[in-house]
Amino acid sequence: MQSIFDFNFQEFTDFSVNELGASKFLASQVFDWVYRKKNFDVSTWLNVSKINREKLQNLLDFSLPEVIWVGESKDGTRKFLLRMGDNESIECVVIPSKERRTLCVSSQVGCAIGCTFCHTGTQGLTRHLKTSEIIGQYMKISLWLESKDALPISNIVYMGQGEPLHNYEKVKKSAEIFLEPKGLGLGQRRITLSTSGLVPKIEKLFDFPPVNIAISLHSARNDIRSELMPINKVYDLERLFKAIKSIPLKASRRITYEYILIKDLNDTKEDLRALINLLDRRESKVNIIPFNEYPESTFKRPSDATIKWFNESLNESGLTSTIRVSKGDDILAACGQLKSEHEKKNLWSADKKREIENLKSQHVYR
Ligand code: SAH
Ligand code: SF4
């Protein structure tokens, strides 16, 4: 059975006409029930003919991932561990702020990019997520929040596990569904895709819905960036910035550069100077993320004074820079941490573990 959450509106229109022999209008009705009313009980869709209701019920799967763990931090951040049909699990996080509730979605189980500071990176790639599993995170968490009378999700960031551009087609379709005016209808500015710098896919972004783009930069010096992000050995800063220039930016839109600040690694005067020289003031925003320490990592978070100095110096240079307030520290909200903790306790078969180890050794850019 095909998941309803795998179709964008155009595909569902084609499906209605070609597979169901129904009119185009059925797609609008179904998107309204599923995405606006969040009602998956087809038998109650009384504005749809009985015969079409039966066909929809027989041909489509409406199931969503299952919530298997929820952690709530003192600051209101909630972390969810979701299990999918094949028993793989992924995590997503809801981060509240004064005016937003941002859902951080995963795009893969694990990640092949292997950044040395990232907990997900140490796990390797298990598999890509389907579009329905990306949309499923949003739908499941929305229903969960609704059941707790909590405020709804207002923003989405592709900053959970995985490199979204490595799973380009599935992620692209998920963005189309998030933006679909006849369905969820989220605004373009409410969605942000973050990438580690997969250059061939950045060059394809002209073909991607116009969401905000964030680049995980983390260093403006090739030697240090290669140490932190092995992808830089293949697509160095020069190639990366050539590709970034090809991203179609609407007037007044900027690229966000994420910069995880790590003690004695990328937080010196030289690092600051390189960053100031690299970025275009009009088209860039810098988001400084103090390194989130976790037990297995040797990297450290810089002192508060260093973080403040780095941020202020960027602003004084004419760049726009902010420090990302760390959320959910007390519930292991660092990228990938929760899932691994859970997996350690989870008993996997030896075969399954071998299969995963195999996949983990495959790196996307090699
Ligand atoms: N793979 C994409 C998508 C998000 S990765 C990318 O790298 O851009 C998850 C996010 O968590 C990124 O913003 C990454 O920079 C951040 N991150 C990973 N490990 C971290 C750590 N230990 N401390 C702080 N941020 C971390
Ligand atoms: Fe993958 Fe992003 Fe983690 Fe790097 S930071 S390993 S690209 S999830």
Tab-separated table of N, CA and C in Angstrom, residues 125-234:
chain	number	residue	atom	x	y	z
A	125	LEU	N	25.539	6.068	8.181
A	125	LEU	CA	24.185	6.080	7.603
A	125	LEU	C	23.549	4.692	7.676
A	126	THR	N	22.337	4.633	8.171
A	126	THR	CA	21.585	3.386	8.122
A	126	THR	C	20.679	3.373	6.890
A	127	ARG	N	19.857	4.421	6.739
A	127	ARG	CA	19.077	4.539	5.504
A	127	ARG	C	18.482	5.936	5.364
A	128	HIS	N	18.023	6.223	4.134
A	128	HIS	CA	17.300	7.475	3.888
A	128	HIS	C	15.893	7.361	4.464
A	129	LEU	N	15.278	8.480	4.791
A	129	LEU	CA	13.853	8.446	5.157
A	129	LEU	C	13.021	8.650	3.902
A	130	LYS	N	11.820	8.049	3.929
A	130	LYS	CA	10.866	8.298	2.846
A	130	LYS	C	10.209	9.649	3.110
A	131	THR	N	9.611	10.221	2.068
A	131	THR	CA	8.867	11.480	2.266
A	131	THR	C	7.818	11.291	3.362
A	132	SER	N	7.122	10.160	3.317
A	132	SER	CA	6.046	9.919	4.302
A	132	SER	C	6.594	9.863	5.730
A	133	GLU	N	7.856	9.498	5.884
A	133	GLU	CA	8.432	9.448	7.235
A	133	GLU	C	8.856	10.846	7.706
A	134	ILE	N	9.141	11.723	6.755
A	134	ILE	CA	9.468	13.117	7.134
A	134	ILE	C	8.162	13.845	7.469
A	135	ILE	N	7.175	13.702	6.580
A	135	ILE	CA	5.862	14.314	6.853
A	135	ILE	C	5.265	13.665	8.104
A	136	GLY	N	5.495	12.354	8.251
A	136	GLY	CA	4.972	11.613	9.406
A	136	GLY	C	5.445	12.205	10.734
A	137	GLN	N	6.698	12.704	10.771
A	137	GLN	CA	7.193	13.322	12.019
A	137	GLN	C	6.331	14.525	12.364
A	138	TYR	N	6.071	15.361	11.340
A	138	TYR	CA	5.270	16.570	11.571
A	138	TYR	C	3.844	16.207	11.997
A	139	MET	N	3.227	15.268	11.265
A	139	MET	CA	1.824	14.931	11.547
A	139	MET	C	1.697	14.305	12.939
A	140	LYS	N	2.600	13.382	13.243
A	140	LYS	CA	2.498	12.689	14.527
A	140	LYS	C	2.685	13.659	15.692
A	141	ILE	N	3.700	14.509	15.573
A	141	ILE	CA	3.988	15.457	16.665
A	141	ILE	C	2.857	16.488	16.762
A	142	SER	N	2.312	16.914	15.616
A	142	SER	CA	1.187	17.868	15.655
A	142	SER	C	0.023	17.276	16.432
A	143	LEU	N	-0.299	16.006	16.131
A	143	LEU	CA	-1.428	15.359	16.828
A	143	LEU	C	-1.114	15.201	18.313
A	144	TRP	N	0.133	14.866	18.598
A	144	TRP	CA	0.539	14.685	20.000
A	144	TRP	C	0.384	16.009	20.751
A	145	LEU	N	0.851	17.104	20.141
A	145	LEU	CA	0.760	18.417	20.804
A	145	LEU	C	-0.709	18.810	21.005
A	146	GLU	N	-1.519	18.526	19.969
A	146	GLU	CA	-2.955	18.844	20.044
A	146	GLU	C	-3.609	18.096	21.215
A	147	SER	N	-3.200	16.822	21.394
A	147	SER	CA	-3.803	16.010	22.459
A	147	SER	C	-3.411	16.533	23.845
A	148	LYS	N	-2.340	17.323	23.893
A	148	LYS	CA	-1.905	17.896	25.182
A	148	LYS	C	-2.322	19.362	25.287
A	149	ASP	N	-3.168	19.801	24.343
A	149	ASP	CA	-3.589	21.204	24.307
A	149	ASP	C	-2.413	22.161	24.208
A	150	ALA	N	-1.316	21.700	23.612
A	150	ALA	CA	-0.136	22.574	23.466
A	150	ALA	C	-0.267	23.380	22.173
A	151	LEU	N	0.459	24.478	22.081
A	151	LEU	CA	0.397	25.320	20.878
A	151	LEU	C	0.970	24.559	19.684
A	152	PRO	N	0.439	24.814	18.482
A	152	PRO	CA	0.901	24.060	17.305
A	152	PRO	C	2.287	24.480	16.817
A	153	ILE	N	2.853	23.610	15.990
A	153	ILE	CA	4.161	23.886	15.380
A	153	ILE	C	4.015	25.059	14.410
A	154	SER	N	4.973	25.992	14.458
A	154	SER	CA	4.894	27.134	13.534
A	154	SER	C	6.025	27.120	12.507
A	155	ASN	N	7.139	26.480	12.843
A	155	ASN	CA	8.314	26.492	11.955
A	155	ASN	C	8.913	25.095	11.854
A	156	ILE	N	9.587	24.866	10.739
A	156	ILE	CA	10.252	23.564	10.557
A	156	ILE	C	11.708	23.791	10.168
A	157	VAL	N	12.609	23.074	10.815
A	157	VAL	CA	14.006	23.107	10.380
A	157	VAL	C	14.454	21.668	10.091
A	158	TYR	N	15.143	21.490	8.972
A	158	TYR	CA	15.709	20.179	8.650
A	158	TYR	C	17.087	20.135	9.309
A	159	MET	N	17.087	19.988	10.620
A	159	MET	CA	18.354	19.997	11.361
A	159	MET	C	18.449	18.833	12.335
A	160	GLY	N	17.606	17.833	12.146
A	160	GLY	CA	17.707	16.641	12.980
A	160	GLY	C	18.784	15.742	12.406
A	161	GLN	N	18.593	14.444	12.550
A	161	GLN	CA	19.605	13.537	12.031
A	161	GLN	C	19.604	13.531	10.514
A	162	GLY	N	20.807	13.432	9.962
A	162	GLY	CA	20.922	13.233	8.520
A	162	GLY	C	21.282	14.481	7.756
A	163	GLU	N	21.763	14.262	6.542
A	163	GLU	CA	22.091	15.362	5.630
A	163	GLU	C	20.939	15.443	4.619
A	164	PRO	N	20.088	16.460	4.740
A	164	PRO	CA	18.889	16.503	3.894
A	164	PRO	C	19.186	16.464	2.397
A	165	LEU	N	20.280	17.097	1.964
A	165	LEU	CA	20.528	17.114	0.515
A	165	LEU	C	21.068	15.785	-0.004
A	166	HIS	N	21.524	14.912	0.890
A	166	HIS	CA	21.915	13.559	0.466
A	166	HIS	C	20.655	12.755	0.121
A	167	ASN	N	19.525	13.159	0.670
A	167	ASN	CA	18.237	12.501	0.399
A	167	ASN	C	17.352	13.496	-0.367
A	168	TYR	N	17.955	14.082	-1.417
A	168	TYR	CA	17.394	15.260	-2.088
A	168	TYR	C	15.928	15.102	-2.528
A	169	GLU	N	15.613	14.063	-3.306
A	169	GLU	CA	14.276	13.975	-3.899
A	169	GLU	C	13.195	13.830	-2.828
A	170	LYS	N	13.472	12.988	-1.832
A	170	LYS	CA	12.462	12.735	-0.781
A	170	LYS	C	12.253	13.987	0.074
A	171	VAL	N	13.359	14.666	0.341
A	171	VAL	CA	13.282	15.886	1.153
A	171	VAL	C	12.582	16.997	0.364
A	172	LYS	N	12.898	17.078	-0.913
A	172	LYS	CA	12.270	18.102	-1.761
A	172	LYS	C	10.751	17.932	-1.753
A	173	LYS	N	10.320	16.675	-1.910
A	173	LYS	CA	8.870	16.441	-1.931
A	173	LYS	C	8.255	16.773	-0.568
A	174	SER	N	8.975	16.486	0.509
A	174	SER	CA	8.417	16.810	1.826
A	174	SER	C	8.245	18.331	1.957
A	175	ALA	N	9.201	19.094	1.409
A	175	ALA	CA	9.083	20.560	1.481
A	175	ALA	C	7.878	21.026	0.665
A	176	GLU	N	7.659	20.380	-0.489
A	176	GLU	CA	6.486	20.746	-1.305
A	176	GLU	C	5.196	20.509	-0.528
A	177	ILE	N	5.156	19.401	0.218
A	177	ILE	CA	3.934	19.084	0.987
A	177	ILE	C	3.766	20.070	2.145
A	178	PHE	N	4.866	20.416	2.817
A	178	PHE	CA	4.759	21.410	3.907
A	178	PHE	C	4.212	22.740	3.376
A	179	LEU	N	4.618	23.085	2.141
A	179	LEU	CA	4.247	24.396	1.596
A	179	LEU	C	2.890	24.395	0.896
A	180	GLU	N	2.345	23.237	0.584
A	180	GLU	CA	1.159	23.120	-0.270
A	180	GLU	C	-0.027	23.963	0.253
A	181	PRO	N	-0.445	24.977	-0.503
A	181	PRO	CA	-1.551	25.843	-0.038
A	181	PRO	C	-2.844	25.070	0.224
A	182	LYS	N	-3.069	23.966	-0.500
A	182	LYS	CA	-4.310	23.207	-0.287
A	182	LYS	C	-4.191	22.246	0.896
A	183	GLY	N	-2.994	22.201	1.506
A	183	GLY	CA	-2.796	21.296	2.631
A	183	GLY	C	-2.258	22.043	3.840
A	184	LEU	N	-1.025	21.755	4.202
A	184	LEU	CA	-0.470	22.362	5.418
A	184	LEU	C	-0.226	23.861	5.257
A	185	GLY	N	0.148	24.273	4.060
A	185	GLY	CA	0.254	25.699	3.755
A	185	GLY	C	1.201	26.493	4.644
A	186	LEU	N	2.321	25.878	5.025
A	186	LEU	CA	3.305	26.637	5.824
A	186	LEU	C	4.012	27.645	4.914
A	187	GLY	N	4.390	28.777	5.472
A	187	GLY	CA	5.056	29.805	4.663
A	187	GLY	C	6.496	29.437	4.381
A	188	GLN	N	6.992	29.890	3.226
A	188	GLN	CA	8.383	29.597	2.827
A	188	GLN	C	9.391	30.030	3.877
A	189	ARG	N	9.108	31.149	4.508
A	189	ARG	CA	10.063	31.676	5.493
A	189	ARG	C	10.036	30.917	6.809
A	190	ARG	N	9.079	30.020	6.939
A	190	ARG	CA	8.981	29.250	8.186
A	190	ARG	C	9.728	27.920	8.103
A	191	ILE	N	10.340	27.677	6.949
A	191	ILE	CA	11.037	26.401	6.755
A	191	ILE	C	12.513	26.666	6.457
A	192	THR	N	13.388	25.959	7.136
A	192	THR	CA	14.823	26.132	6.898
A	192	THR	C	15.490	24.786	6.672
A	193	LEU	N	16.223	24.709	5.565
A	193	LEU	CA	16.970	23.496	5.278
A	193	LEU	C	18.445	23.749	5.583
A	194	SER	N	19.034	22.854	6.351
A	194	SER	CA	20.436	23.024	6.712
A	194	SER	C	21.274	21.954	6.021
A	195	THR	N	22.389	22.380	5.416
A	195	THR	CA	23.251	21.404	4.744
A	195	THR	C	24.710	21.579	5.138
A	196	SER	N	25.413	20.453	5.129
A	196	SER	CA	26.833	20.467	5.464
A	196	SER	C	27.673	20.915	4.270
A	197	GLY	N	27.036	21.047	3.111
A	197	GLY	CA	27.785	21.533	1.951
A	197	GLY	C	27.980	20.502	0.861
A	198	LEU	N	26.913	19.785	0.539
A	198	LEU	CA	26.962	18.801	-0.539
A	198	LEU	C	26.829	19.565	-1.872
A	199	VAL	N	27.976	19.980	-2.420
A	199	VAL	CA	28.010	20.925	-3.532
A	199	VAL	C	27.130	20.545	-4.736
A	200	PRO	N	27.197	19.300	-5.248
A	200	PRO	CA	26.377	19.006	-6.439
A	200	PRO	C	24.878	19.209	-6.180
A	201	LYS	N	24.463	19.033	-4.935
A	201	LYS	CA	23.041	19.216	-4.619
A	201	LYS	C	22.730	20.694	-4.354
A	202	ILE	N	23.686	21.422	-3.822
A	202	ILE	CA	23.480	22.872	-3.634
A	202	ILE	C	23.263	23.492	-5.026
A	203	GLU	N	23.995	22.978	-6.007
A	203	GLU	CA	23.844	23.507	-7.369
A	203	GLU	C	22.473	23.194	-7.970
A	204	LYS	N	21.744	22.277	-7.330
A	204	LYS	CA	20.388	21.935	-7.827
A	204	LYS	C	19.298	22.694	-7.067
A	205	LEU	N	19.699	23.561	-6.160
A	205	LEU	CA	18.680	24.203	-5.311
A	205	LEU	C	17.751	25.143	-6.070
A	206	PHE	N	18.144	25.547	-7.291
A	206	PHE	CA	17.235	26.391	-8.088
A	206	PHE	C	15.934	25.637	-8.348
A	207	ASP	N	16.005	24.307	-8.221
A	207	ASP	CA	14.884	23.433	-8.530
A	207	ASP	C	14.141	23.025	-7.240
A	208	PHE	N	14.506	23.629	-6.125
A	208	PHE	CA	13.956	23.267	-4.810
A	208	PHE	C	12.983	24.365	-4.386
A	209	PRO	N	11.907	24.016	-3.635
A	209	PRO	CA	11.025	25.090	-3.163
A	209	PRO	C	11.839	26.162	-2.426
A	210	PRO	N	11.449	27.433	-2.552
A	210	PRO	CA	12.294	28.526	-2.025
A	210	PRO	C	12.225	28.680	-0.509
A	211	VAL	N	12.757	27.715	0.208
A	211	VAL	CA	12.794	27.779	1.678
A	211	VAL	C	14.095	28.485	2.104
A	212	ASN	N	14.227	28.796	3.373
A	212	ASN	CA	15.487	29.377	3.865
A	212	ASN	C	16.588	28.321	3.804
A	213	ILE	N	17.790	28.774	3.498
A	213	ILE	CA	18.913	27.833	3.442
A	213	ILE	C	19.939	28.198	4.523
A	214	ALA	N	20.363	27.171	5.251
A	214	ALA	CA	21.430	27.350	6.238
A	214	ALA	C	22.597	26.452	5.830
A	215	ILE	N	23.788	26.999	5.883
A	215	ILE	CA	24.985	26.217	5.549
A	215	ILE	C	25.761	25.972	6.845
A	216	SER	N	26.077	24.714	7.108
A	216	SER	CA	26.902	24.401	8.277
A	216	SER	C	28.345	24.683	7.903
A	217	LEU	N	28.838	25.835	8.330
A	217	LEU	CA	30.175	26.265	7.912
A	217	LEU	C	31.229	25.793	8.935
A	218	HIS	N	31.065	26.216	10.160
A	218	HIS	CA	31.889	25.781	11.301
A	218	HIS	C	33.364	26.179	11.250
A	219	SER	N	33.856	26.549	10.071
A	219	SER	CA	35.185	27.157	9.990
A	219	SER	C	35.325	27.793	8.613
A	220	ALA	N	36.040	28.923	8.570
A	220	ALA	CA	36.295	29.597	7.291
A	220	ALA	C	37.710	29.292	6.816
A	221	ARG	N	38.341	28.295	7.460
A	221	ARG	CA	39.714	27.901	7.084
A	221	ARG	C	39.699	26.446	6.628
A	222	ASN	N	40.179	26.212	5.423
A	222	ASN	CA	40.075	24.860	4.847
A	222	ASN	C	40.666	23.762	5.727
A	223	ASP	N	41.856	24.015	6.321
A	223	ASP	CA	42.479	22.937	7.098
A	223	ASP	C	41.606	22.562	8.307
A	224	ILE	N	41.069	23.574	8.971
A	224	ILE	CA	40.266	23.281	10.157
A	224	ILE	C	38.913	22.698	9.771
A	225	ARG	N	38.320	23.244	8.718
A	225	ARG	CA	37.017	22.717	8.289
A	225	ARG	C	37.151	21.248	7.871
A	226	SER	N	38.261	20.900	7.214
A	226	SER	CA	38.447	19.499	6.805
A	226	SER	C	38.568	18.590	8.019
A	227	GLU	N	39.160	19.139	9.074
A	227	GLU	CA	39.294	18.349	10.293
A	227	GLU	C	37.928	18.096	10.936
A	228	LEU	N	37.077	19.100	10.881
A	228	LEU	CA	35.749	18.971	11.505
A	228	LEU	C	34.758	18.243	10.607
A	229	MET	N	34.877	18.522	9.291
A	229	MET	CA	33.893	17.993	8.342
A	229	MET	C	34.636	17.387	7.164
A	230	PRO	N	34.795	16.071	7.152
A	230	PRO	CA	35.586	15.459	6.073
A	230	PRO	C	35.056	15.797	4.669
A	231	ILE	N	33.814	16.221	4.568
A	231	ILE	CA	33.260	16.580	3.244
A	231	ILE	C	34.046	17.738	2.635
A	232	ASN	N	34.700	18.536	3.489
A	232	ASN	CA	35.472	19.683	2.998
A	232	ASN	C	36.699	19.248	2.194
A	233	LYS	N	37.116	17.983	2.393
A	233	LYS	CA	38.270	17.493	1.622
A	233	LYS	C	37.872	17.290	0.164
A	234	VAL	N	36.588	17.097	-0.064
A	234	VAL	CA	36.106	16.893	-1.434
A	234	VAL	C	35.576	18.209	-2.001
